[in-house]
PDB file of C-alpha atoms in Angstrom:
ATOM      1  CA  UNK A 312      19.415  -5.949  11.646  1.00 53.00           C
ATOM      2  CA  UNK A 313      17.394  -4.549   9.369  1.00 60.00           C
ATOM      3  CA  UNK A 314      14.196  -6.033   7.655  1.00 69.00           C
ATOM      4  CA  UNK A 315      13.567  -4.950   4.094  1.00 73.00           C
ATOM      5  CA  UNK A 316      11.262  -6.292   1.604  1.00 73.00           C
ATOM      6  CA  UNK A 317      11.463  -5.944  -2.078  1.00 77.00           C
ATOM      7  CA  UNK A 318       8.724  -4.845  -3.818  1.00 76.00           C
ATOM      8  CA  UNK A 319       8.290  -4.448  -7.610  1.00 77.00           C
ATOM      9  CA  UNK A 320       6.377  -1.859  -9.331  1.00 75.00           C
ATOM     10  CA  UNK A 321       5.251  -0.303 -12.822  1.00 79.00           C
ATOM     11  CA  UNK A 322       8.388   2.542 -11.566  1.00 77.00           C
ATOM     12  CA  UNK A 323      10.931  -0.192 -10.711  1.00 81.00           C
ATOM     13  CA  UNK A 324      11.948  -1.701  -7.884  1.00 79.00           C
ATOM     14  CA  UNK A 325      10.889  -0.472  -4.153  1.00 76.00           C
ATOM     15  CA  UNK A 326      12.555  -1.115  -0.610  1.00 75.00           C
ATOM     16  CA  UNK A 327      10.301  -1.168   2.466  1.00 72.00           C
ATOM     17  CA  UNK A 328      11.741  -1.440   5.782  1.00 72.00           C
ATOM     18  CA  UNK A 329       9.415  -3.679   7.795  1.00 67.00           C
ATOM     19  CA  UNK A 330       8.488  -2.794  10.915  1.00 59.00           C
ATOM     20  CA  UNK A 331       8.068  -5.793  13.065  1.00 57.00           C
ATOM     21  CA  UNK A 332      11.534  -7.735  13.418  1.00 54.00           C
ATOM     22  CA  UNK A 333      10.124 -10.920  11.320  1.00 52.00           C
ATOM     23  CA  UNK A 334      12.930 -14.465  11.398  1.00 52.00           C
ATOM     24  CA  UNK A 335      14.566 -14.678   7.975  1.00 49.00           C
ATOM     25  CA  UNK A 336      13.224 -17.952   6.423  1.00 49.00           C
ATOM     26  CA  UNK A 337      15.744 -20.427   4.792  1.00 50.00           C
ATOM     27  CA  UNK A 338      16.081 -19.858   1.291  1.00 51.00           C
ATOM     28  CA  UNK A 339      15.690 -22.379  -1.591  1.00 49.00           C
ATOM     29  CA  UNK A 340      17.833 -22.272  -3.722  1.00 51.00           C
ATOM     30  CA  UNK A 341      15.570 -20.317  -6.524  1.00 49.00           C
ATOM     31  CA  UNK A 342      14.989 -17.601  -3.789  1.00 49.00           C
ATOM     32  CA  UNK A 343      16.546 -14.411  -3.862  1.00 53.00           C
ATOM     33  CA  UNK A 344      17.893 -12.764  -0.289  1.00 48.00           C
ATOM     34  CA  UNK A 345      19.455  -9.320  -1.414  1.00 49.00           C
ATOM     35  CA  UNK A 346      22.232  -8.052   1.208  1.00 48.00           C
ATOM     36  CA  UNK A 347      22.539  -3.971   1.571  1.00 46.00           C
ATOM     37  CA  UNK A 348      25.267  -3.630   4.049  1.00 45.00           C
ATOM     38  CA  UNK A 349      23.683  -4.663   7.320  1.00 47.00           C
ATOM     39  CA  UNK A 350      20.279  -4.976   5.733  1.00 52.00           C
ATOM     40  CA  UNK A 351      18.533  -8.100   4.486  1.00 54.00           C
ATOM     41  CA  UNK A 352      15.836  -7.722   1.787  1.00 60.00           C
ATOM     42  CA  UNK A 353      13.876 -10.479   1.169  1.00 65.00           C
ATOM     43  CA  UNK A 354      11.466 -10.357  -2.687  1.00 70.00           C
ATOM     44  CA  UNK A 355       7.701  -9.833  -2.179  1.00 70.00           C
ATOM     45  CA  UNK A 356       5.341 -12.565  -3.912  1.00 68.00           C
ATOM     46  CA  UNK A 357       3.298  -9.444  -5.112  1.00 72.00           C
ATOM     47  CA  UNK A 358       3.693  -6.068  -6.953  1.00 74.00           C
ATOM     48  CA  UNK A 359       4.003  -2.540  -4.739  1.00 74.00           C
ATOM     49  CA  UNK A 360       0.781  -1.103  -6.498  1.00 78.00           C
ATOM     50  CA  UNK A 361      -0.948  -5.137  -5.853  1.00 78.00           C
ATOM     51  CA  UNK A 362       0.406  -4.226  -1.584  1.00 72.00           C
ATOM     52  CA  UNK A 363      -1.541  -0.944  -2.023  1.00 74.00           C
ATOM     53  CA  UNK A 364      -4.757  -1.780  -3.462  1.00 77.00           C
ATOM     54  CA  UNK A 365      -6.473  -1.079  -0.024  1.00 73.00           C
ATOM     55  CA  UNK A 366      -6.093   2.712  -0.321  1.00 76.00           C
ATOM     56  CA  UNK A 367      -8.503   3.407  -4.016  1.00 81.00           C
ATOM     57  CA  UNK A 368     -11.365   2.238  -1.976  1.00 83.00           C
ATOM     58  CA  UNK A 369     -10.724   4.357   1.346  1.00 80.00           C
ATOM     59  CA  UNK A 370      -9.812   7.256  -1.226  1.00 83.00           C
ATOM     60  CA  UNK A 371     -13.193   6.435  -3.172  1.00 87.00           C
ATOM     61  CA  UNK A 372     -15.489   6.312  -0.165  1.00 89.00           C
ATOM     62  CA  UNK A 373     -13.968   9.375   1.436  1.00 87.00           C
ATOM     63  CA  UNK A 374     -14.273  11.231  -2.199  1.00 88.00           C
ATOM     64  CA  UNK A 375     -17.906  10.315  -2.434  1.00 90.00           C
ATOM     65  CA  UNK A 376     -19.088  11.376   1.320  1.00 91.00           C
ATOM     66  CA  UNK A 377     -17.433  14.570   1.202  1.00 90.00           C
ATOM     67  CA  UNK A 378     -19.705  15.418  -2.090  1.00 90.00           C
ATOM     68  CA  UNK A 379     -22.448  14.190  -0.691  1.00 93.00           C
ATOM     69  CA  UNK A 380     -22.051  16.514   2.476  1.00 92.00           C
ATOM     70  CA  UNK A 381     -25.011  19.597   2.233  1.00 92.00           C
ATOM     71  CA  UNK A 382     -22.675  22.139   2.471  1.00 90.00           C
ATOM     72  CA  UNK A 383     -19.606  20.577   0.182  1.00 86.00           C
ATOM     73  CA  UNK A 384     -15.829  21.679   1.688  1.00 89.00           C
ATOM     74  CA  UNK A 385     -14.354  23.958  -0.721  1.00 91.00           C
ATOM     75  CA  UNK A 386     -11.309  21.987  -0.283  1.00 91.00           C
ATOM     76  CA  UNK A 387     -10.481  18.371   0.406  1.00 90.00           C
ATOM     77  CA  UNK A 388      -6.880  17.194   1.927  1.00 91.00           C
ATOM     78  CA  UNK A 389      -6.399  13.261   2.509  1.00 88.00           C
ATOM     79  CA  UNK A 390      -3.282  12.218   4.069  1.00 87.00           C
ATOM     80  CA  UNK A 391      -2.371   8.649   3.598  1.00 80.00           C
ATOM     81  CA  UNK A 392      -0.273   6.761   6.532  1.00 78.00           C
ATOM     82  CA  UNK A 393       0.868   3.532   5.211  1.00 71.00           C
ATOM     83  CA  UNK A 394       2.395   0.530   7.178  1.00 67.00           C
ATOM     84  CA  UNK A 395       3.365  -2.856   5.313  1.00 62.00           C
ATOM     85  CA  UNK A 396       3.185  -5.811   6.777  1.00 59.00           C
ATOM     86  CA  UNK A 397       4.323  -9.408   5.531  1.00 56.00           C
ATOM     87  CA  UNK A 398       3.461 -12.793   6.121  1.00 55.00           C
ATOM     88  CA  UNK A 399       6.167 -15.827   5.937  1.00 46.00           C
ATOM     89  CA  UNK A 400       5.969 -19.098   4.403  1.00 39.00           C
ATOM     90  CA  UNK A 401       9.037 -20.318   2.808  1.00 33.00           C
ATOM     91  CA  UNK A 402       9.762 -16.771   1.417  1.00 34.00           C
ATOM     92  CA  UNK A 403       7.216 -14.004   1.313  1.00 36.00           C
ATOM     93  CA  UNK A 404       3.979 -15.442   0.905  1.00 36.00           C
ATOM     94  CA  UNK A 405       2.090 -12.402   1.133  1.00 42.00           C
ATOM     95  CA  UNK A 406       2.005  -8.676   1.810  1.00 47.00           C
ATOM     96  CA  UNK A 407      -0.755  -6.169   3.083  1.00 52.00           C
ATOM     97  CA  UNK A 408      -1.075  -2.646   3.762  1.00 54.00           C
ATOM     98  CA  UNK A 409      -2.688  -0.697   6.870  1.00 61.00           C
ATOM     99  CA  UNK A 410      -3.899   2.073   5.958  1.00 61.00           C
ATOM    100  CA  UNK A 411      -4.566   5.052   8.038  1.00 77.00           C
ATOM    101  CA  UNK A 412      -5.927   8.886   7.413  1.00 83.00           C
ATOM    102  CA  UNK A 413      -6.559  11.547   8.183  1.00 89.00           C
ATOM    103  CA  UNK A 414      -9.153  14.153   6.295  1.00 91.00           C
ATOM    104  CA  UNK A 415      -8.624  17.828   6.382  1.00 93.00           C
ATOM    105  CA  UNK A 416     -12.193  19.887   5.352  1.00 93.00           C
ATOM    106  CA  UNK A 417     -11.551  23.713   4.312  1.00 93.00           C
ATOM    107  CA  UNK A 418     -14.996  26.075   3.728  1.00 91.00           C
ATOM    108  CA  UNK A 419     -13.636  29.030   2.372  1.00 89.00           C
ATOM    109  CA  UNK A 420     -17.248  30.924   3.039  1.00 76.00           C
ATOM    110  CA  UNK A 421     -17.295  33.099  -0.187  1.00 69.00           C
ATOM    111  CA  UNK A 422     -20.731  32.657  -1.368  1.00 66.00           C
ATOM    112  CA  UNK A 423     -21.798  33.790   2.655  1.00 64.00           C
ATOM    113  CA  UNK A 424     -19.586  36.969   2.405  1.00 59.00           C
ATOM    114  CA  UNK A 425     -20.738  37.962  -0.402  1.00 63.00           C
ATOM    115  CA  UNK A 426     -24.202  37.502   0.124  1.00 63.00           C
ATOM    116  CA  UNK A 427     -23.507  39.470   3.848  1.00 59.00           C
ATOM    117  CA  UNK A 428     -21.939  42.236   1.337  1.00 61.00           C
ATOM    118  CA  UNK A 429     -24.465  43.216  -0.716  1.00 61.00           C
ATOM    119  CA  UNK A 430     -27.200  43.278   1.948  1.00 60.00           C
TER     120      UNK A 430
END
């Protein structure tokens, strides 16, 4: 079966499948357990964005050596891979995010060609 947590967020309301197969804790009875067919989604104690706050300092760092490289790329391409990740107490008591990326550096070498041009 099918793990799913519920996350909220400033868009609405986000499902994430989790990946580890994670024992269904008993509900009280002010818990919320959310059946999708064969899925279970259980409510997150904190907000999607609050889950992702680990990526604007990766993004920052990566933004700030790239500039400070002596020969800046002419462009910059970040991709994100995300994996959530919950921890159980009677519900959800808390959510993380690993983060994982890979950087893509592009010199397009215009300046050099047309320096080599006009020589």
């Amino acid at each position: 079966m099918t793990r799913l947590v519920e996350f909220t967020s400033e868009e609405g309301t986000i499902y994430i499948e989790v990946d580890e197969k994670l024992p269904l804790p008993k509900p009280k009875p002010e818990d919320e357990l959310i059946s999708l067919t064969d899925e279970i989604a259980v409510k997150a104690a904190q907000s999607f964005e609050d889950a992702l706050n680990g990526i604007k300092p990766v993004a920052n760092a990566i933004t700030n050596k790239v500039k400070s490289l002596n020969e800046p790329a002419d462009q910059v391409e970040v991709k994100f891979g995300i994996k959530m990740t919950v921890g159980l107490g009677d519900i959800i008591a808390s959510g993380s995010a690993d983060v994982n990326y890979e950087i893509t550096l592009k010199w397009d070498n215009k300046e050099k060609n047309k320096q080599s041009s006009t020589q």
